[in-house]
CSV table of C-alpha atoms and ligand atoms in Angstrom, one decimal:
chain,number,residue,atom,x,y,z
K,330,MET,CA,111.2,139.6,67.9
K,331,HIS,CA,111.4,136.9,70.5
K,332,THR,CA,110.3,133.3,69.9
K,333,ILE,CA,108.9,133.0,73.4
K,334,ASP,CA,106.5,135.9,72.8
K,335,LEU,CA,105.3,134.2,69.6
K,336,ILE,CA,104.8,130.8,71.4
K,337,ARG,CA,102.8,132.6,74.2
K,338,LYS,CA,100.7,134.5,71.6
K,339,LYS,CA,99.7,131.3,69.8
K,340,ARG,CA,99.2,129.4,73.0
K,341,ASP,CA,96.7,132.0,74.1
K,342,GLY,CA,94.7,131.8,70.9
K,343,GLY,CA,96.3,134.8,69.1
K,344,THR,CA,97.0,135.0,65.4
K,345,LEU,CA,100.5,135.4,64.1
K,346,ASP,CA,101.2,137.8,61.2
K,347,ALA,CA,103.3,137.2,58.1
K,348,ARG,CA,106.4,138.8,59.7
K,349,GLU,CA,106.1,136.7,62.9
K,350,LEU,CA,105.6,133.5,60.9
K,351,SER,CA,108.6,134.3,58.6
K,352,PHE,CA,110.7,134.8,61.7
K,353,LEU,CA,109.8,131.3,63.0
K,354,VAL,CA,110.3,129.7,59.6
K,355,ALA,CA,113.7,131.4,59.1
K,356,GLY,CA,114.7,130.2,62.6
K,357,ALA,CA,113.7,126.7,61.7
K,358,ALA,CA,115.6,126.8,58.4
K,359,ASP,CA,118.9,128.0,59.8
K,360,GLU,CA,118.3,126.1,63.1
K,361,SER,CA,118.8,129.3,65.1
K,362,ILE,CA,115.6,128.6,67.0
K,363,PRO,CA,116.1,125.5,69.3
K,364,PRO,CA,113.9,122.4,68.6
K,365,GLU,CA,112.1,122.7,72.0
K,366,GLN,CA,110.8,126.1,71.1
K,367,LEU,CA,109.7,125.1,67.6
K,368,ALA,CA,108.0,122.1,69.1
K,369,ALA,CA,106.1,124.2,71.6
K,370,TRP,CA,105.0,126.6,68.8
K,371,LEU,CA,103.9,123.6,66.7
K,372,MET,CA,101.9,122.1,69.5
K,373,ALA,CA,100.3,125.5,70.2
K,374,THR,CA,99.4,125.7,66.5
K,375,TRP,CA,98.1,122.2,66.5
K,376,LEU,CA,95.8,123.0,69.4
K,377,ARG,CA,94.7,126.5,68.4
K,378,GLY,CA,94.7,125.9,64.6
K,379,LEU,CA,95.8,128.3,61.8
K,380,SER,CA,93.6,130.9,60.2
K,381,LEU,CA,93.5,131.0,56.4
K,382,GLU,CA,95.8,134.1,56.4
K,383,GLU,CA,98.2,132.3,58.7
K,384,THR,CA,98.2,129.2,56.5
K,385,ARG,CA,98.9,131.4,53.4
K,386,ALA,CA,101.7,133.3,55.2
K,387,LEU,CA,103.3,130.1,56.6
K,388,THR,CA,103.2,128.4,53.2
K,389,ILE,CA,104.9,131.4,51.5
K,390,ALA,CA,107.5,131.8,54.2
K,391,MET,CA,108.4,128.1,53.9
K,392,ARG,CA,108.4,128.2,50.1
K,393,ASP,CA,110.9,131.0,50.3
K,394,SER,CA,113.1,129.4,53.1
K,395,GLY,CA,115.7,128.1,50.7
K,396,GLU,CA,116.8,127.5,47.1
K,397,LYS,CA,114.0,127.7,44.5
K,398,PHE,CA,113.6,126.6,40.9
K,399,ASP,CA,112.8,129.3,38.3
K,400,PRO,CA,111.1,127.7,35.4
K,401,ARG,CA,110.9,130.9,33.4
K,402,THR,CA,114.3,130.0,31.8
K,403,LEU,CA,112.4,127.0,30.1
K,404,GLY,CA,110.2,129.4,28.1
K,405,LYS,CA,107.2,127.2,28.9
K,406,ILE,CA,104.3,127.2,31.3
K,407,ALA,CA,105.3,125.0,34.3
K,408,VAL,CA,102.6,122.6,35.7
K,409,ASP,CA,102.7,119.7,38.2
K,410,LYS,CA,100.4,117.2,39.9
K,411,HIS,CA,100.6,116.2,43.6
K,412,SER,CA,98.8,113.2,45.1
K,413,THR,CA,98.2,112.8,48.8
K,414,GLY,CA,99.3,109.2,48.3
K,415,GLY,CA,97.8,105.8,47.8
K,416,VAL,CA,98.4,102.2,46.9
K,417,GLY,CA,99.3,101.5,43.2
K,418,ASP,CA,99.2,105.3,42.6
K,419,LYS,CA,101.4,105.6,39.6
K,420,THR,CA,99.8,108.4,37.6
K,421,SER,CA,102.9,110.6,37.8
K,422,PHE,CA,104.7,108.4,35.1
K,423,LEU,CA,101.7,109.1,32.8
K,424,VAL,CA,100.7,112.7,33.5
K,425,ALA,CA,104.2,114.1,33.4
K,426,PRO,CA,104.9,112.9,29.8
K,427,LEU,CA,101.3,113.6,28.7
K,428,ALA,CA,101.4,117.2,29.8
K,429,ALA,CA,104.9,117.7,28.4
K,430,ALA,CA,103.7,116.2,25.1
K,431,CYS,CA,101.1,119.0,25.0
K,432,GLY,CA,103.7,121.7,25.2
K,433,LEU,CA,104.0,122.3,29.0
K,434,ALA,CA,107.0,121.9,31.3
K,435,VAL,CA,106.6,119.5,34.2
K,436,PRO,CA,109.2,120.0,36.9
K,437,MET,CA,108.2,117.3,39.3
K,438,ILE,CA,109.8,117.1,42.8
K,439,SER,CA,108.7,113.8,44.4
K,440,GLY,CA,109.0,111.7,47.5
K,441,ARG,CA,109.8,108.2,48.7
K,442,ALA,CA,107.7,105.4,50.1
K,443,LEU,CA,106.9,105.5,53.8
K,444,GLY,CA,104.5,103.3,55.6
K,445,HIS,CA,101.6,102.0,53.6
K,446,THR,CA,102.0,104.2,50.5
K,447,GLY,CA,104.5,103.8,47.7
K,448,GLY,CA,107.0,106.5,46.6
K,449,THR,CA,107.5,107.8,43.1
K,450,LEU,CA,111.3,107.9,43.5
K,451,ASP,CA,111.6,104.3,44.6
K,452,LYS,CA,109.5,103.2,41.6
K,453,LEU,CA,111.8,105.2,39.2
K,454,GLU,CA,114.9,103.8,40.9
K,455,ALA,CA,113.8,100.3,39.9
K,456,ILE,CA,115.0,101.3,36.4
K,457,PRO,CA,118.7,100.6,36.5
K,458,GLY,CA,120.8,103.7,36.6
K,459,TYR,CA,118.0,106.2,37.0
K,460,ARG,CA,119.2,109.2,39.0
K,461,THR,CA,116.7,111.0,41.1
K,462,ALA,CA,119.1,113.3,42.9
K,463,LEU,CA,119.8,116.0,40.3
K,464,ALA,CA,121.3,119.4,41.0
K,465,LEU,CA,119.0,122.3,39.9
K,466,ASP,CA,121.1,123.0,36.8
K,467,GLU,CA,120.8,119.3,35.7
K,468,PHE,CA,117.1,119.4,36.4
K,469,GLU,CA,116.8,122.4,34.2
K,470,ALA,CA,118.8,120.7,31.4
K,471,VAL,CA,116.5,117.6,31.5
K,472,LEU,CA,113.4,119.8,31.4
K,473,LYS,CA,114.8,121.8,28.4
K,474,ARG,CA,115.6,118.5,26.6
K,475,CYS,CA,112.5,116.5,27.5
K,476,GLY,CA,109.8,118.8,28.9
K,477,ALA,CA,109.5,116.6,32.0
K,478,SER,CA,111.8,115.6,34.8
K,479,ILE,CA,111.0,113.7,38.0
K,480,VAL,CA,113.6,114.2,40.8
K,481,SER,CA,114.1,114.2,44.6
K,482,GLN,CA,114.1,117.3,46.8
K,483,THR,CA,117.5,118.9,47.0
K,484,PRO,CA,118.8,119.6,50.6
K,485,ALA,CA,118.6,123.3,49.9
K,486,LEU,CA,115.0,123.3,48.8
K,487,VAL,CA,112.5,124.3,51.5
K,488,PRO,CA,114.9,123.5,54.4
K,489,ALA,CA,112.3,124.8,56.9
K,490,ASP,CA,110.0,121.8,56.0
K,491,ARG,CA,112.8,119.3,56.6
K,492,VAL,CA,113.3,120.6,60.2
K,493,LEU,CA,109.6,121.2,61.0
K,494,TYR,CA,108.3,117.9,59.4
K,495,ALA,CA,110.8,115.9,61.4
K,496,LEU,CA,109.7,117.7,64.6
K,497,ARG,CA,106.0,117.2,63.8
K,498,ASP,CA,106.7,113.5,63.3
K,499,ARG,CA,108.2,113.3,66.8
K,500,THR,CA,105.7,115.5,68.6
K,501,GLY,CA,102.3,114.3,67.4
K,502,THR,CA,101.7,117.5,65.4
K,503,VAL,CA,101.5,116.1,61.9
K,504,GLU,CA,97.7,116.0,61.6
K,505,ASN,CA,96.8,119.6,61.3
K,506,PRO,CA,95.3,120.9,58.0
K,507,GLY,CA,97.2,124.2,58.0
K,508,LEU,CA,100.5,122.6,58.8
K,509,ILE,CA,100.0,119.8,56.2
K,510,CYS,CA,98.9,122.4,53.6
K,511,ALA,CA,102.0,124.5,54.2
K,512,SER,CA,104.3,121.5,54.2
K,513,ILE,CA,103.0,120.0,50.9
K,514,LEU,CA,102.5,123.3,49.0
K,515,SER,CA,105.8,124.9,50.1
K,516,LYS,CA,107.7,122.1,48.4
K,517,LYS,CA,105.5,122.2,45.2
K,518,LEU,CA,105.5,126.0,44.9
K,519,ALA,CA,109.3,126.2,45.3
K,520,ALA,CA,109.4,124.7,41.8
K,521,GLY,CA,107.9,128.0,40.6
K,522,LEU,CA,104.7,126.4,39.2
K,523,ASN,CA,102.2,128.3,37.1
K,524,ALA,CA,99.6,125.6,37.7
K,525,LEU,CA,99.1,122.6,40.0
K,526,VAL,CA,96.6,119.8,40.1
K,527,LEU,CA,96.0,118.0,43.4
K,528,ASP,CA,94.8,114.4,43.5
K,529,VAL,CA,93.3,114.1,47.0
K,530,LYS,CA,92.5,110.5,47.8
K,531,THR,CA,89.4,109.4,49.6
K,532,GLY,CA,88.3,106.0,50.9
K,533,SER,CA,90.0,103.1,52.7
K,534,GLY,CA,93.6,103.8,51.5
K,535,ALA,CA,93.6,107.6,51.9
K,536,PHE,CA,95.9,109.5,54.2
K,537,LEU,CA,92.9,111.3,55.6
K,538,ARG,CA,90.2,108.7,56.2
K,539,LYS,CA,87.4,111.1,57.1
K,540,ARG,CA,85.8,112.6,54.1
K,541,GLU,CA,85.3,116.1,55.7
K,542,ASP,CA,89.0,116.2,56.6
K,543,ALA,CA,90.0,115.4,53.0
K,544,ASP,CA,87.6,118.0,51.6
K,545,TYR,CA,88.8,120.6,54.0
K,546,LEU,CA,92.5,119.9,53.2
K,547,ALA,CA,91.7,120.0,49.4
K,548,ALA,CA,89.9,123.3,49.6
K,549,LEU,CA,92.6,124.8,51.9
K,550,MET,CA,95.4,123.8,49.5
K,551,VAL,CA,93.5,125.1,46.4
K,552,ALA,CA,92.7,128.5,48.1
K,553,THR,CA,96.3,128.8,49.5
K,554,ALA,CA,98.0,128.0,46.3
K,555,GLU,CA,95.7,130.3,44.3
K,556,ALA,CA,96.5,133.1,46.8
K,557,ALA,CA,100.2,132.4,46.2
K,558,GLY,CA,99.7,132.9,42.5
K,559,THR,CA,99.4,129.3,41.2
K,560,ARG,CA,96.3,128.2,39.4
K,561,THR,CA,95.1,125.1,41.2
K,562,ALA,CA,92.4,122.5,41.2
K,563,ALA,CA,91.9,119.5,43.5
K,564,LEU,CA,90.2,116.3,42.3
K,565,MET,CA,88.8,114.1,45.0
K,566,THR,CA,89.5,110.6,43.8
K,567,ASP,CA,88.8,107.1,44.9
K,568,MET,CA,91.3,105.1,46.9
K,569,SER,CA,88.8,102.4,48.1
K,570,GLN,CA,90.9,99.9,46.2
K,571,PRO,CA,94.5,99.9,44.8
K,572,LEU,CA,94.8,101.9,41.5
K,573,GLY,CA,95.4,99.7,38.6
K,574,ARG,CA,96.7,96.1,38.6
K,575,MET,CA,100.1,96.6,40.1
K,576,ALA,CA,101.4,97.8,43.5
K,577,GLY,CA,105.1,97.8,44.0
K,578,ASN,CA,108.1,99.4,42.2
K,579,TRP,CA,109.2,97.9,38.9
K,580,ILE,CA,105.8,96.3,38.3
K,581,GLU,CA,104.2,99.8,38.5
K,582,ILE,CA,106.6,101.2,36.0
K,583,ALA,CA,105.9,98.3,33.7
K,584,GLU,CA,102.2,98.8,33.9
K,585,CYS,CA,102.7,102.5,32.9
K,586,VAL,CA,104.9,101.6,30.0
K,587,GLU,CA,102.2,99.2,28.7
K,588,LEU,CA,99.7,102.0,29.0
K,589,LEU,CA,102.0,104.5,27.3
K,590,ARG,CA,102.4,102.0,24.5
K,591,GLY,CA,98.6,102.2,24.1
K,592,GLU,CA,98.0,98.7,25.5
K,593,ARG,CA,94.6,98.2,27.2
K,594,ARG,CA,94.4,95.6,30.0
K,595,ALA,CA,91.5,94.9,32.3
K,596,GLY,CA,92.5,96.1,35.8
K,597,SER,CA,94.5,99.0,34.4
K,598,GLU,CA,91.6,101.0,33.0
K,599,ASP,CA,91.2,103.1,36.2
K,600,VAL,CA,94.8,104.3,36.0
K,601,ARG,CA,94.5,105.2,32.4
K,602,GLU,CA,91.2,107.1,33.0
K,603,LEU,CA,92.5,109.0,36.1
K,604,SER,CA,95.7,109.9,34.4
K,605,LEU,CA,93.9,111.4,31.3
K,606,LEU,CA,91.6,113.3,33.7
K,607,LEU,CA,94.5,114.7,35.8
K,608,ALA,CA,96.5,115.5,32.6
K,609,GLY,CA,93.4,117.2,31.2
K,610,TRP,CA,93.3,119.5,34.1
K,611,MET,CA,97.0,120.2,34.0
K,612,ILE,CA,96.7,121.0,30.3
K,613,HIS,CA,93.7,123.2,30.9
K,614,LEU,CA,95.2,125.1,33.9
K,615,GLY,CA,98.4,125.5,31.9
K,616,GLY,CA,96.5,127.3,29.3
K,617,LYS,CA,96.8,124.8,26.5
K,618,ALA,CA,93.0,123.8,26.4
K,619,ASP,CA,89.9,125.8,27.0
K,620,THR,CA,88.3,123.1,29.2
K,621,PRO,CA,89.7,120.1,31.1
K,622,GLN,CA,87.7,117.9,28.8
K,623,THR,CA,89.6,119.2,25.8
K,624,GLY,CA,92.8,118.8,27.8
K,625,SER,CA,91.9,115.1,28.3
K,626,ARG,CA,91.3,114.7,24.6
K,627,LEU,CA,94.7,116.3,23.8
K,628,ALA,CA,96.3,114.0,26.4
K,629,GLU,CA,94.7,110.9,24.9
K,630,ALA,CA,95.9,111.9,21.4
K,631,ALA,CA,99.5,112.2,22.9
K,632,LEU,CA,99.0,108.7,24.3
K,633,LEU,CA,97.7,107.2,21.1
K,634,HIS,CA,100.3,108.9,19.0
K,635,GLY,CA,103.2,107.6,21.1
K,636,SER,CA,104.6,111.1,21.9
K,637,ALA,CA,104.2,110.7,25.6
K,638,LEU,CA,106.0,107.3,25.5
K,639,ASP,CA,108.8,109.0,23.6
K,640,ILE,CA,109.1,111.7,26.3
K,641,PHE,CA,109.1,109.2,29.1
K,642,PHE,CA,111.9,107.2,27.5
K,643,ARG,CA,113.9,110.4,26.8
K,644,MET,CA,113.5,111.6,30.4
K,645,VAL,CA,114.7,108.2,31.7
K,646,GLU,CA,117.7,108.3,29.4
K,647,ALA,CA,118.5,111.9,30.3
K,648,GLN,CA,118.5,110.9,34.0
K,649,SER,CA,121.0,108.0,33.2
K,650,GLY,CA,118.3,105.2,33.2
K,651,ASP,CA,118.8,102.1,31.0
K,652,ILE,CA,115.9,102.1,28.6
K,653,SER,CA,116.8,98.6,27.2
K,654,VAL,CA,114.9,97.1,30.2
K,655,PHE,CA,111.7,98.3,28.6
K,656,ASP,CA,112.3,95.8,25.7
K,657,ASP,CA,111.2,92.9,27.9
K,658,LEU,CA,109.1,94.2,30.8
K,659,LYS,CA,108.4,90.7,32.2
K,660,GLY,CA,111.9,89.4,31.6
K,661,PHE,CA,113.5,92.2,33.7
K,662,HIS,CA,111.2,91.4,36.6
K,663,LYS,CA,113.1,89.0,38.9
K,664,PRO,CA,111.4,88.7,42.3
K,665,GLY,CA,113.1,86.5,45.0
K,666,ALA,CA,109.9,84.5,45.5
K,667,THR,CA,106.4,84.4,43.9
K,668,GLU,CA,103.1,83.0,45.1
K,669,VAL,CA,99.7,83.0,43.5
K,670,MET,CA,97.0,83.6,46.0
K,671,GLU,CA,93.7,82.1,45.1
K,672,ALA,CA,90.2,83.3,46.0
K,673,TRP,CA,89.3,81.6,49.4
K,674,LYS,CA,85.6,81.5,48.6
K,675,SER,CA,83.3,82.3,45.7
K,676,GLY,CA,81.5,85.6,45.4
K,677,TYR,CA,82.1,89.3,44.5
K,678,VAL,CA,85.1,91.2,45.7
K,679,ALA,CA,83.2,93.6,47.9
K,680,GLU,CA,85.3,95.7,50.3
K,681,MET,CA,89.0,96.3,50.4
K,682,ASP,CA,91.0,97.8,53.3
K,683,THR,CA,93.4,99.5,51.0
K,684,THR,CA,95.7,100.7,53.8
K,685,ALA,CA,96.2,97.1,54.9
K,686,LEU,CA,96.9,96.1,51.3
K,687,GLY,CA,99.5,98.9,51.2
K,688,TRP,CA,101.1,97.4,54.3
K,689,ALA,CA,101.1,94.0,52.6
K,690,VAL,CA,103.0,95.5,49.6
K,691,GLN,CA,105.5,97.1,52.1
K,692,ARG,CA,106.0,93.8,54.0
K,693,LEU,CA,106.8,91.9,50.8
K,694,GLY,CA,109.8,94.2,50.6
K,695,ALA,CA,108.6,97.0,48.3
K,696,GLY,CA,108.3,99.7,50.9
K,697,ARG,CA,109.9,100.9,54.1
K,698,GLU,CA,108.8,101.4,57.7
K,699,LYS,CA,111.6,103.9,58.6
K,700,ALA,CA,113.1,106.6,56.4
K,701,GLY,CA,116.4,105.5,54.9
K,702,GLU,CA,115.6,101.8,54.7
K,703,PRO,CA,116.3,100.1,51.3
K,704,VAL,CA,113.4,98.8,49.2
K,705,ASP,CA,113.2,95.8,46.8
K,706,PRO,CA,112.6,97.0,43.2
K,707,HIS,CA,111.0,93.6,42.3
K,708,ALA,CA,108.6,93.1,45.2
K,709,GLY,CA,104.9,93.9,45.1
K,710,ILE,CA,101.4,92.6,44.3
K,711,GLU,CA,99.7,92.0,41.0
K,712,PHE,CA,95.9,92.1,41.6
K,713,HIS,CA,93.8,89.9,39.2
K,714,ALA,CA,90.5,91.2,40.5
K,715,LYS,CA,89.0,94.6,41.4
K,716,ARG,CA,86.0,95.6,43.6
K,717,GLY,CA,82.9,94.1,41.9
K,718,THR,CA,84.8,91.2,40.2
K,719,ARG,CA,83.0,87.9,40.6
K,720,LEU,CA,85.4,85.1,41.5
K,721,LYS,CA,85.1,81.4,41.9
K,722,LYS,CA,86.9,79.8,44.8
K,723,GLY,CA,90.4,78.8,43.7
K,724,GLN,CA,90.6,81.4,40.9
K,725,PRO,CA,93.7,83.6,41.1
K,726,PHE,CA,93.1,86.7,43.2
K,727,ALA,CA,96.6,88.1,43.4
K,728,THR,CA,100.2,87.3,42.7
K,729,LEU,CA,102.6,88.1,45.4
K,730,TYR,CA,106.3,89.0,44.6
K,731,ALA,CA,108.5,89.0,47.7
K,732,THR,CA,112.2,89.5,48.4
K,733,LYS,CA,112.4,86.0,49.8
K,734,ARG,CA,110.1,83.1,50.5
K,735,GLU,CA,109.8,83.7,54.2
K,736,MET,CA,108.3,87.1,53.5
K,737,LEU,CA,105.2,85.8,51.8
K,738,ALA,CA,103.1,84.5,54.7
K,739,GLU,CA,102.4,87.7,56.6
K,740,PRO,CA,101.3,89.7,53.6
K,741,ALA,CA,99.1,86.8,52.4
K,742,GLU,CA,97.4,86.9,55.8
K,743,LEU,CA,97.0,90.7,55.7
K,744,ILE,CA,95.4,90.4,52.2
K,745,ARG,CA,93.0,87.8,53.4
K,746,LYS,CA,91.8,89.9,56.3
K,747,ALA,CA,91.8,93.1,54.1
K,748,VAL,CA,89.5,91.8,51.4
K,749,THR,CA,85.9,90.8,51.8
K,750,ILE,CA,84.4,88.4,49.3
K,751,ALA,CA,80.6,88.6,49.5
K,752,GLU,CA,77.5,87.2,47.8
K,753,ALA,CA,76.2,90.6,46.8
K,754,ALA,CA,78.0,92.9,44.4
K,755,PRO,CA,79.2,96.1,46.1
K,756,ASP,CA,78.0,99.6,45.1
K,757,THR,CA,80.3,101.1,42.5
K,758,VAL,CA,82.4,104.1,43.6
K,759,PRO,CA,83.1,106.9,41.1
K,760,LEU,CA,86.7,107.5,40.3
K,761,ILE,CA,86.3,111.2,40.8
K,762,ASP,CA,83.4,112.6,42.8
K,763,TRP,CA,84.2,116.2,43.4
K,764,ILE,CA,86.5,118.9,42.0
K,765,PHE,CA,87.5,122.0,44.0
K,766,THR,CA,88.5,125.1,41.9
K,767,LYS,CA,89.3,128.5,43.3
K,768,ASP,CA,85.7,129.6,43.7
K,769,SER,CA,84.3,126.4,45.1
K,770,ALA,CA,87.2,126.0,47.5
K,771,GLU,CA,86.7,129.5,48.8
K,772,ALA,CA,83.0,129.0,49.2
K,773,TYR,CA,83.6,125.7,51.0
K,774,LEU,CA,86.1,127.2,53.4
K,775,ALA,CA,83.7,130.1,54.1
K,776,SER,CA,80.9,127.7,54.9
K,777,ARG,CA,83.1,125.6,57.2
K,778,THR,CA,84.2,128.8,59.0
K,779,ARG,CA,80.6,129.8,59.5
K,780,SER,CA,79.5,126.3,60.8
D,983,URA,N1,103.1,115.1,53.3
D,983,URA,C1,103.9,116.2,53.5
D,983,URA,O1,104.8,116.5,52.7
D,983,URA,N2,103.7,117.0,54.6
D,983,URA,C2,102.8,116.7,55.5
D,983,URA,O2,102.6,117.5,56.5
D,983,URA,C3,101.9,115.6,55.3
D,983,URA,C4,102.2,114.8,54.2
């Protein structure tokens, strides 16, 4: 097989078969195909698109391009959740212990903050000592002991994606649904999952802003993962405002620990509700509940009983984290500079540009613009109002936590521009407005192919 022939075939609108895609993926993984040829194939793919069969074959070839985790040694059904990313999106710290408390294994391989969205690993690393880079045998040992483990990708896991994603980033070929689907799913499916729940964000803070694009990606990922043998559902969830009260690193962990302790705070109710819904689907698809509703009830029982909190603490300890910091959540929080931002006029919090709010979190020091940059565990934003809250001028709207005082002004300006305070209350947006399962995803894809 010759790479040049495959590039030409795709360029001219042809369809590559599983063998041809495996050849390209293997060449990316072992770097035997030069980057200029991979880039040409990626651009041809971006322009011509991938059929459903090509997407499936590419996903499977990428999944199998390196080391894989085999959860069968755990003796439990393995489930996970993946979110397309948002601001204040901290449900992993709740759903992983909730599903584990219901008898499932949750081998969660997560990512870091980049751009306007936060990263699960950066948040966990705010806990002193927490190790995210575990070898696969250590990962397995933590899963055996605790039922859940949240770690970073090992260099040997899905090496093809590391090469292809970096090239896509540099060649303007990221935004293609088939390529995105293969990139996300190959990393998740390399953990050997029996079931997967996708949290696909919609609204002003979502990775894909156009609703039809988000629906298409969700349906494509469900159909592709199901075809690869993993039971999958995608929940289309609201990101028209930050999720919960906190957006940052340590402060998001602290919000989750409060919730795992059974505390109820205004502003955190959406994270609690969404986590119970996602966990309910994980428990249902993992075979521990007949319906997702029963799954949510089991998850809520694990929350109220304290077993999920116990699993979270055990997981942190097993990954060398210092759990004494949870004794005093506020005392451990030591930002370099703090400022309370007051409502600049009276009225209802109407619209939020959540992407801009994510950038404000990043500029306070909590995130990074370029891969590899350090993040400040203590920086972030605490929101005192959600969409629909009626505020009086001068009432606290948000507390900003920055690395240093000079870093407060720009995020404050970003927030002011991102949030509209209006006389009329905004329409409410449901937390979840659609769920794709195998049948509805396939029907949706068929209807999009016809139109
Ligand atoms: N996240 C990924 O891991 N891959 C993509 O292609 C897009 C988002």
